[in-house]
XYZ file of C-alpha atoms in Angstrom:
676
model
C 80.190 186.643 86.329
C 83.854 186.477 85.017
C 84.775 189.173 87.332
C 83.313 187.449 90.319
C 85.063 184.102 89.294
C 88.545 185.909 88.789
C 87.770 187.612 92.249
C 87.199 184.289 93.763
C 90.729 183.123 92.333
C 92.307 186.293 93.853
C 93.214 188.108 90.484
C 90.318 190.043 88.987
C 90.668 191.761 85.789
C 92.151 195.431 86.075
C 89.277 197.024 84.506
C 86.707 195.385 87.116
C 88.567 196.470 90.208
C 86.674 199.771 90.448
C 83.408 198.737 88.397
C 82.566 195.641 90.480
C 81.829 197.481 93.787
C 79.419 199.468 92.068
C 77.804 196.646 90.281
C 77.232 194.921 93.689
C 75.830 198.107 95.135
C 73.312 198.079 92.275
C 72.536 194.551 92.414
C 72.105 194.663 96.125
C 69.948 197.588 96.154
C 67.716 196.030 93.453
C 67.186 192.800 95.668
C 66.662 194.858 98.835
C 64.198 197.077 96.959
C 62.160 194.597 95.340
C 62.266 191.499 97.597
C 59.290 192.757 99.862
C 56.996 193.634 97.263
C 54.082 191.390 96.386
C 51.712 191.057 93.454
C 48.512 193.263 93.966
C 45.633 190.769 94.774
C 42.092 191.833 94.169
C 39.763 192.258 96.996
C 36.072 193.036 97.390
C 35.068 196.153 99.295
C 33.924 195.256 102.953
C 30.518 196.483 103.979
C 31.313 196.607 107.647
C 34.278 196.692 110.042
C 33.631 193.041 111.087
C 33.774 191.682 107.605
C 36.980 193.797 106.703
C 39.406 190.889 105.195
C 43.192 190.683 105.467
C 44.361 191.895 102.328
C 47.297 191.018 100.206
C 48.272 194.387 98.687
C 51.444 195.754 97.239
C 53.751 197.342 99.795
C 54.354 200.916 99.453
C 57.885 201.836 100.546
C 58.093 204.595 103.213
C 61.099 206.806 103.685
C 62.187 204.636 106.446
C 62.186 201.427 104.489
C 64.162 203.114 101.608
C 66.596 204.586 103.999
C 67.250 201.218 105.525
C 67.524 199.446 102.122
C 70.184 202.021 100.819
C 72.101 201.811 104.267
C 72.234 198.080 104.183
C 73.116 197.873 100.445
C 75.935 200.433 100.998
C 77.304 198.317 103.806
C 77.292 195.193 101.822
C 78.938 196.765 98.825
C 81.720 198.442 101.153
C 82.320 195.298 102.665
C 82.489 193.200 99.533
C 84.482 195.830 97.443
C 87.783 195.055 99.304
C 87.456 191.482 98.453
C 88.505 191.975 94.892
C 92.085 193.240 96.060
C 92.425 191.442 99.285
C 95.250 188.976 99.998
C 94.353 185.455 100.520
C 95.252 185.725 104.117
C 92.608 188.445 104.707
C 90.094 186.921 102.567
C 88.314 184.796 105.176
C 87.957 187.745 107.448
C 86.330 189.771 104.688
C 84.041 187.090 104.106
C 82.818 187.031 107.688
C 82.207 190.845 107.098
C 80.003 190.092 104.193
C 78.098 187.618 105.952
C 77.637 190.151 108.753
C 76.276 192.593 106.198
C 74.019 190.194 104.422
C 72.362 189.355 107.759
C 71.855 193.190 108.374
C 70.173 193.278 104.815
C 68.010 190.113 106.095
C 67.265 191.921 109.226
C 66.069 195.047 107.420
C 63.756 192.952 105.134
C 62.406 190.944 108.046
C 61.718 194.371 109.906
C 59.941 195.936 106.732
C 57.754 192.713 106.342
C 56.977 192.719 109.919
C 55.867 196.207 110.170
C 53.981 195.967 106.813
C 51.904 192.943 108.336
C 51.361 194.620 111.670
C 50.049 197.906 109.807
C 47.835 195.902 107.775
C 46.317 194.026 110.497
C 45.678 197.306 112.636
C 44.166 198.934 109.632
C 41.993 196.091 108.895
C 40.568 195.799 112.381
C 40.195 199.445 112.438
C 38.445 199.827 109.187
C 35.042 200.835 110.169
C 31.962 202.958 109.009
C 33.810 206.160 110.278
C 36.366 205.835 107.471
C 34.743 203.833 104.606
C 37.113 205.142 102.036
C 39.868 203.386 103.703
C 38.001 200.011 103.526
C 36.882 200.510 99.887
C 39.408 202.723 98.131
C 42.529 200.854 97.330
C 44.819 203.682 97.054
C 43.674 205.171 100.387
C 43.941 201.852 101.983
C 47.718 201.563 100.772
C 48.572 205.146 101.723
C 47.031 204.357 105.273
C 49.226 201.286 105.568
C 52.205 203.103 104.289
C 51.861 206.163 106.739
C 51.474 203.747 109.640
C 54.559 201.791 108.559
C 56.608 204.803 108.529
C 55.297 206.144 111.859
C 55.839 202.381 113.232
C 59.462 202.388 111.987
C 60.245 205.668 113.623
C 58.988 204.616 116.750
C 60.969 201.471 116.844
C 64.269 203.081 115.576
C 64.202 205.811 118.115
C 63.431 203.476 120.885
C 66.604 201.698 120.040
C 68.656 204.932 119.871
C 68.777 205.191 116.061
C 67.919 208.469 114.360
C 69.602 210.324 111.340
C 71.070 213.665 111.824
C 68.234 215.253 110.094
C 65.758 213.695 112.328
C 67.623 214.726 115.360
C 67.306 218.399 114.039
C 63.914 218.172 113.681
C 61.371 219.698 116.377
C 59.668 216.426 116.696
C 56.293 218.256 116.557
C 56.646 218.121 112.645
C 56.200 214.520 112.836
C 52.905 214.815 114.819
C 51.558 217.557 112.468
C 48.697 216.097 110.317
C 47.722 213.572 113.078
C 46.742 216.080 115.821
C 43.314 216.941 113.857
C 42.343 213.037 114.242
C 42.629 213.071 117.894
C 38.834 212.275 118.229
C 36.710 209.794 116.071
C 37.341 206.258 114.871
C 39.544 203.653 115.961
C 41.694 204.195 113.006
C 42.347 207.928 113.887
C 43.061 206.897 117.534
C 45.676 204.365 116.198
C 47.321 206.950 114.128
C 47.347 209.702 117.080
C 49.011 206.980 119.406
C 51.585 205.905 117.064
C 52.506 209.619 116.289
C 52.776 210.341 119.972
C 55.155 207.337 120.402
C 57.372 208.259 117.620
C 57.426 211.982 118.835
C 58.096 211.012 122.501
C 60.746 208.610 121.623
C 62.609 211.384 119.313
C 62.546 213.764 122.187
C 64.017 211.512 124.599
C 66.742 210.566 122.223
C 67.437 214.290 121.387
C 67.628 214.926 124.913
C 70.009 212.321 125.731
C 72.256 213.758 123.104
C 71.962 217.370 124.293
C 75.200 219.384 124.588
C 76.163 222.252 126.787
C 76.946 220.697 130.052
C 75.078 219.090 132.937
C 72.558 221.993 133.324
C 71.631 222.231 129.507
C 71.306 218.276 129.416
C 68.839 218.354 132.426
C 66.881 221.083 131.033
C 66.482 219.136 127.761
C 65.353 216.188 129.680
C 62.806 218.248 131.553
C 61.511 219.722 128.438
C 61.143 216.112 127.004
C 59.286 214.976 129.927
C 57.097 217.984 129.882
C 55.975 217.022 126.318
C 55.301 213.579 127.167
C 53.327 214.568 130.312
C 51.196 216.977 128.352
C 50.536 214.477 125.507
C 49.782 211.766 128.075
C 47.149 213.929 129.468
C 45.736 214.726 125.984
C 45.550 211.087 125.054
C 43.601 210.027 128.001
C 43.184 207.612 130.737
C 45.020 204.830 129.295
C 48.154 206.708 128.880
C 47.715 208.783 132.026
C 47.636 205.447 134.030
C 50.653 204.049 132.093
C 52.419 207.251 132.853
C 51.629 206.725 136.323
C 53.156 203.196 136.342
C 56.489 204.649 135.100
C 56.587 207.692 137.078
C 57.535 205.699 140.058
C 60.376 203.724 138.281
C 63.422 205.355 139.446
C 65.350 202.337 138.449
C 64.272 202.947 134.805
C 63.918 206.815 134.394
C 65.967 209.616 135.092
C 65.024 212.040 137.759
C 63.976 214.656 135.426
C 61.377 212.396 133.900
C 60.410 211.185 137.457
C 59.801 214.723 138.754
C 57.489 215.688 135.936
C 55.786 212.685 135.500
C 54.765 212.604 139.053
C 52.001 215.338 138.002
C 50.197 212.386 136.669
C 49.640 211.078 140.123
C 47.913 214.130 141.703
C 46.989 216.701 139.085
C 44.665 214.568 137.091
C 41.420 216.896 136.214
C 38.144 215.527 137.197
C 34.667 215.523 135.426
C 31.372 217.277 136.103
C 29.472 216.253 139.199
C 26.276 216.270 137.067
C 27.823 213.707 134.757
C 29.031 211.571 137.786
C 25.550 211.557 139.371
C 23.982 210.589 135.919
C 26.421 207.693 135.741
C 25.731 206.581 139.246
C 21.811 206.762 138.551
C 22.321 204.753 135.396
C 24.471 202.271 136.990
C 22.302 201.630 140.186
C 19.093 201.674 138.571
C 17.573 204.577 140.475
C 18.085 208.135 140.938
C 20.887 209.310 143.122
C 18.703 211.048 145.729
C 16.710 207.640 146.182
C 19.789 205.512 146.781
C 21.705 207.861 148.972
C 20.605 209.974 151.840
C 22.944 212.689 150.422
C 25.554 212.977 147.805
C 28.010 215.778 147.130
C 28.557 216.852 143.454
C 31.931 218.230 143.933
C 34.332 215.445 144.053
C 37.075 214.837 146.749
C 39.629 213.316 144.611
C 40.159 212.503 140.863
C 42.351 209.923 139.065
C 43.017 208.722 135.532
C 40.138 206.334 135.512
C 37.522 207.909 137.958
C 36.603 210.279 140.673
C 35.490 210.117 144.370
C 32.564 211.759 145.839
C 31.250 211.889 149.543
C 28.042 210.749 150.446
C 25.721 209.072 153.110
C 24.430 205.514 152.485
C 21.702 204.191 154.863
C 23.102 206.586 157.652
C 26.669 205.780 157.059
C 29.367 208.093 155.706
C 30.566 206.694 152.284
C 32.800 207.407 149.395
C 31.555 206.712 145.916
C 34.003 205.873 143.273
C 32.578 206.786 139.812
C 34.334 205.491 136.584
C 35.044 207.633 133.535
C 32.938 206.821 130.483
C 34.021 204.909 127.519
C 37.185 203.353 129.182
C 36.875 199.857 127.885
C 36.468 201.132 124.388
C 39.521 203.208 124.654
C 41.596 200.479 126.200
C 40.645 198.049 123.588
C 42.205 200.522 120.846
C 45.143 201.716 122.863
C 46.281 198.326 124.052
C 46.164 196.765 120.655
C 48.594 199.376 119.639
C 50.811 198.674 122.414
C 50.740 195.198 121.970
C 52.168 195.452 118.473
C 54.797 197.833 119.769
C 55.889 195.280 122.407
C 56.033 192.483 119.790
C 58.221 194.607 117.655
C 60.533 195.368 120.836
C 60.562 191.777 121.597
C 61.632 190.618 117.918
C 64.185 193.581 117.297
C 65.593 194.742 120.450
C 68.917 193.682 120.409
C 69.169 193.049 124.094
C 72.858 194.304 123.849
C 72.887 194.421 128.031
C 72.391 190.702 128.039
C 69.173 190.847 130.176
C 66.593 188.137 129.370
C 63.517 190.518 129.382
C 60.228 190.099 127.763
C 58.226 192.988 126.879
C 55.369 190.867 125.881
C 55.135 189.262 129.260
C 55.237 192.656 131.062
C 52.531 193.771 128.503
C 50.158 190.983 129.214
C 50.669 191.234 133.085
C 49.939 195.248 132.918
C 47.002 195.005 130.512
C 45.528 192.204 132.537
C 45.681 194.475 135.723
C 44.480 197.374 133.678
C 41.362 195.725 132.605
C 40.717 194.446 136.051
C 41.127 197.938 137.405
C 38.241 198.993 135.498
C 35.943 196.524 136.905
C 34.784 197.924 140.405
C 33.044 194.777 141.370
C 36.536 193.101 141.050
C 37.964 196.000 142.989
C 35.392 195.138 145.898
C 36.363 191.717 146.054
C 40.067 192.400 145.984
C 39.458 194.779 148.982
C 37.859 191.988 150.859
C 40.619 189.596 149.995
C 43.309 191.913 151.080
C 41.605 192.565 154.355
C 41.216 188.711 154.839
C 45.024 188.301 154.232
C 45.892 190.575 157.044
C 44.078 188.597 159.580
C 46.316 187.224 162.371
C 49.250 189.025 161.130
C 49.256 191.741 163.708
C 49.149 194.265 161.037
C 47.697 197.978 161.884
C 46.489 198.444 158.354
C 42.836 199.523 157.689
C 40.993 198.588 154.662
C 37.715 200.351 153.925
C 34.454 198.224 154.024
C 32.710 197.818 150.660
C 28.856 198.152 150.208
C 28.179 195.493 147.604
C 24.544 196.360 147.162
C 25.497 199.786 145.990
C 28.279 198.618 143.615
C 28.529 197.715 140.020
C 31.448 197.622 137.553
C 31.370 201.202 137.224
C 30.430 202.562 140.700
C 32.096 201.632 144.025
C 30.442 202.319 147.281
C 32.760 202.063 150.320
C 33.379 203.017 153.906
C 34.455 206.744 154.282
C 37.488 206.869 156.679
C 38.924 210.138 157.593
C 42.812 210.569 156.805
C 45.552 212.590 155.236
C 48.426 211.716 152.753
C 51.419 210.613 154.574
C 53.581 212.776 152.163
C 51.887 215.720 153.632
C 54.150 216.153 156.480
C 52.710 219.369 158.121
C 49.362 217.596 158.382
C 50.904 214.458 159.874
C 53.023 216.583 162.433
C 49.579 218.458 163.216
C 48.192 215.183 164.090
C 51.026 214.608 166.471
C 52.156 211.479 164.828
C 55.465 209.800 165.138
C 57.117 210.086 161.635
C 59.796 207.531 162.461
C 57.610 204.718 163.597
C 55.151 205.554 160.731
C 57.974 205.252 158.227
C 59.105 201.907 159.651
C 55.266 200.592 159.431
C 54.989 201.777 155.764
C 58.008 199.542 154.959
C 56.770 196.709 157.107
C 53.454 196.606 155.403
C 54.967 196.364 152.030
C 57.370 193.510 153.603
C 54.412 191.809 154.836
C 52.820 191.652 151.517
C 55.871 190.228 149.694
C 57.405 187.738 152.193
C 54.412 186.652 154.116
C 50.810 186.979 152.759
C 51.533 187.210 148.750
C 48.643 189.461 148.271
C 50.127 192.572 146.885
C 48.708 195.959 146.425
C 50.155 197.049 143.161
C 49.385 200.822 143.473
C 50.403 202.143 146.753
C 51.135 205.645 145.497
C 50.646 208.682 148.053
C 47.152 208.997 147.324
C 46.182 205.420 148.017
C 48.335 205.121 151.295
C 47.269 207.386 153.889
C 47.018 207.516 157.705
C 44.013 208.193 160.112
C 44.322 210.806 163.157
C 44.898 207.905 165.364
C 48.120 206.765 163.190
C 46.622 203.920 161.389
C 47.614 203.239 157.737
C 44.765 203.257 155.129
C 44.992 201.660 151.816
C 42.644 202.558 149.175
C 42.217 201.595 145.371
C 42.391 197.889 145.144
C 41.762 197.808 141.427
C 45.435 196.631 140.777
C 46.161 193.787 143.191
C 48.096 190.772 142.577
C 48.547 187.535 144.240
C 52.255 186.105 144.202
C 52.714 182.227 143.784
C 53.786 180.761 147.313
C 57.044 179.785 145.622
C 57.920 183.314 145.005
C 57.049 184.432 148.370
C 59.168 181.340 149.811
C 62.105 182.587 147.507
C 61.820 186.094 148.697
C 62.198 184.848 152.347
C 65.147 182.756 151.392
C 66.777 185.765 149.726
C 65.980 187.801 152.749
C 67.240 185.045 155.474
C 70.497 184.525 153.246
C 71.442 188.157 153.076
C 70.494 189.279 156.578
C 70.576 186.247 158.848
C 73.993 185.283 160.107
C 76.962 186.637 162.135
C 78.701 190.165 161.160
C 81.893 188.144 160.354
C 80.928 184.984 158.634
C 83.521 182.345 157.810
C 83.773 180.789 154.565
C 81.456 177.930 155.398
C 78.560 180.263 156.451
C 79.230 182.327 153.600
C 78.844 179.454 151.147
C 75.717 178.146 153.028
C 73.931 181.660 153.016
C 75.210 182.242 149.333
C 73.262 179.091 148.341
C 70.216 180.263 150.205
C 70.150 183.375 148.256
C 70.543 181.978 144.861
C 68.023 179.270 145.694
C 65.553 182.183 146.550
C 66.620 183.831 143.223
C 65.624 180.866 141.415
C 62.419 180.229 143.282
C 61.244 183.729 142.611
C 62.132 183.580 138.888
C 65.013 185.777 138.767
C 67.499 182.949 138.010
C 66.895 180.359 135.252
C 67.255 176.628 136.363
C 70.624 175.095 134.965
C 72.494 178.270 135.167
C 76.393 177.864 135.516
C 76.725 176.565 139.037
C 80.494 178.085 139.468
C 79.039 181.636 138.427
C 75.907 181.236 140.655
C 77.918 180.196 143.657
C 80.341 183.063 143.322
C 77.689 185.629 142.859
C 75.549 184.362 145.849
C 78.994 184.445 148.074
C 79.679 188.056 146.969
C 76.136 189.233 147.942
C 76.430 187.873 151.382
C 79.675 189.322 151.816
C 78.695 192.772 150.497
C 75.828 192.876 153.071
C 77.631 191.541 155.868
C 80.451 194.281 155.295
C 77.769 196.933 154.729
C 75.922 195.898 158.013
C 79.186 195.824 160.087
C 80.289 199.359 158.605
C 83.171 197.758 156.619
C 84.335 198.745 153.314
C 82.337 196.781 150.711
C 83.867 195.312 147.619
C 83.543 196.415 144.297
C 81.153 194.184 142.122
C 83.385 194.803 138.738
C 86.514 193.597 140.471
C 85.170 190.576 142.174
C 82.189 188.965 139.837
C 82.349 191.062 136.748
C 83.052 187.935 134.433
C 80.525 185.647 136.239
C 77.773 188.370 136.026
C 78.552 188.944 132.306
C 78.447 184.946 131.771
C 75.110 184.812 133.482
C 73.731 187.610 131.538
C 75.055 186.269 128.119
C 73.672 183.109 128.728
C 69.929 184.351 129.485
C 70.107 182.940 132.998
C 69.110 186.157 134.625
C 65.499 187.326 134.061
C 63.167 189.733 135.293
C 59.754 188.111 136.035
C 56.802 190.069 134.699
C 54.935 189.658 138.092
C 57.719 191.872 139.514
C 57.061 194.914 137.225
C 54.233 195.668 139.891
C 56.522 194.632 142.818
C 59.250 197.067 141.616
C 56.814 199.657 141.159
C 55.036 199.297 144.428
C 58.467 199.383 146.366
C 59.441 202.402 144.621
C 56.253 204.331 145.743
C 56.554 202.709 149.404
C 60.113 203.791 149.636
C 59.297 207.278 148.525
C 56.626 207.590 151.246
C 59.003 206.148 153.911
C 61.599 208.604 153.008
C 59.068 211.702 152.956
C 58.342 210.779 156.662
C 62.087 209.881 157.487
C 64.479 211.358 154.910
C 67.560 209.950 156.748
C 66.221 206.438 156.725
C 68.373 203.657 155.397
C 66.874 200.983 153.861
C 69.309 198.224 155.186
C 68.704 199.120 158.659
C 64.769 199.337 158.106
C 64.691 195.886 156.808
C 66.193 194.321 159.964
C 63.215 194.490 162.447
C 60.634 192.809 159.821
C 63.350 190.266 158.702
C 64.591 189.435 162.304
C 60.920 188.812 163.281
C 60.514 186.418 160.242
C 63.549 184.529 160.975
C 62.481 184.243 164.729
C 59.091 182.897 163.599
C 60.842 180.557 160.964
C 63.003 179.015 163.846
C 59.964 178.873 166.062
C 58.112 177.066 163.421
C 60.859 174.610 162.810
C 61.410 173.971 166.460
C 57.722 173.256 166.737
C 57.745 170.945 163.799
C 60.532 168.964 165.299
C 58.899 168.839 168.763
C 55.600 167.560 167.100
C 57.580 164.822 165.096
C 59.366 163.610 168.375
C 55.963 163.697 170.213
C 54.489 161.573 167.558
C 57.450 159.224 167.751
C 57.055 158.739 171.323
C 53.317 158.228 171.294
C 54.069 155.553 168.592
C 56.388 153.812 170.994
C 53.549 153.499 173.564
C 51.017 152.638 170.899
C 53.353 149.543 170.111
C 53.693 148.666 173.875
C 49.838 148.419 174.056
C 49.634 146.034 171.189
C 51.000 142.318 170.554
C 49.280 140.476 173.503
C 50.466 142.763 176.248
C 54.210 142.249 176.169
C 54.940 145.720 176.074
C 57.905 147.647 175.224
C 61.624 146.794 176.234
C 62.444 148.730 179.501
C 65.015 150.777 177.789
C 62.670 151.989 175.069
C 60.078 152.650 177.407
C 62.271 155.014 179.632
C 63.294 156.817 176.226
C 59.717 157.254 175.365
C 59.059 158.799 178.731
C 62.076 160.814 178.568
C 61.099 162.507 175.146
C 57.557 163.195 176.778
C 58.829 164.838 179.733
C 61.174 166.848 177.721
C 58.367 168.137 175.378
C 56.191 168.867 178.243
C 58.893 171.011 179.976
C 59.587 172.630 176.553
C 55.953 173.698 176.413
C 55.787 174.908 179.956
C 58.898 176.976 179.470
C 57.700 178.415 176.133
C 60.651 176.860 174.062
């Protein structure tokens, strides 16, 4: 105490100059070590999973928690030690450093408590009759919680790019050892298996990002990490295969090595036995397969993560019967529960150093909602019918298979069989004599139609779900993942397109400002830009985007974003004004898939030029609609004049007003005749 008081005055005793840092380190380490611990509370052993209470037990320190505690204590001691010798002029800076270090300690303690609470909740919910000793034996319970805290901590740290030298040197397989034997069985075993995979995958990705030896060695390391993730996803089953398919199209998120390897999840999913499929169909439809269908082929024609498809004949009609894998809902319940914990941790502890206002929880909620909807085939049938209805009157050339509702349940879907081939199978497309350039344009137009006109979005248009008939019509399959965008979002996307693409090739300052306002208003309507953002920064960003697209369209050199609006973008990011709406997780995924299909048909396609035909037609329709609205308003006004003339005792309108009204009606009639 005396030494601290002397240090405050700036003149510590000589004998304390070297001992004080050690004392501070010891004191801080003691606080960090003891703070999270709570007194042991007694509890009665639960008899079943449903009665398992939330327990208040003593926290058992994991290696990760101890490492974080010592590291935080060292930082505090290192920051505080110079204060005893610092000059008064430097003392304030040192105090700021200490405050920062103490905040780090607080963050570490918060993380430890959060992980401990999450692990206890998971274990309590997973505590079942398969693992009774976890529920009834205090020491087993504490060891299980501690183990789960450890692997959750590793997962979080690795996902944030943090790892010790020893961890980077490890194989990653060592971390998974001990859990692999628990791959089957209770919900608790599944939980441990999932977290072990997440930690191993995060570490392998981190190690690959730090690989040395040049570009080829780095690429090989990433490919090896991707192969491990792919194989593990196959082993973990349908939930993770599906999630792998979701991210395998995100070229904006993953590097090419991961994309190329994870694409195997799209087409190489193994099926299950035909006899098992027929058993499921018979049980779901309440009668043997041979009584329901005229014929049923045991060998599936396609297999996916959640089910497989068999050819059959139903009431004389060729059909495709989609059969769901067994036990999916139970597996989703456990897997998504664990992923929900992970996204909550990421939301809480992600530093968001890039300034993006992202919400992992929103993305999780949107994804899990669609995943549960996808395993309800009755819902998929309704989605297909809704999508088909949304195309009526649009002039679209897309075909949606008819659904036979009387032979459809939550786990069996019977639909019209349509002969088609994948558009990515270009030799077959060529053999059919189809125009690949035209088909490529129609693929993009189909996506734009959903995004900017109907708002009914097919969320999973991968190559297996977007095919073409021998006559050249696009066929869409698998409507399990479908979303309906709010009308404000659809209108916002149109405003963005109009602002960027509608105008002269050499716009003046006034046109640039007007179009820039349209772009930024559209971004706000679509949810990408928060209301109340810095108006000056927003205007400058909007005008830059208009100039960039105009220059690009005219073949002029485009300006560098960092030279023109770097400060404005940083200010918007820093204030959290720029966001990524959760609904656009699947919009981005769908566009990536569609873009890949279009480029497989026409590799030289330029997206900017490919957008022009559809957007130009939208703009024409918009102007026509506005002109019709103005014409109708004038017509109504003219009719109002005449209506007034027939009232008031026959006095009629003044001569000039009557002539004006007659002229308006004549003009409207001429415009209608000429089609204006």
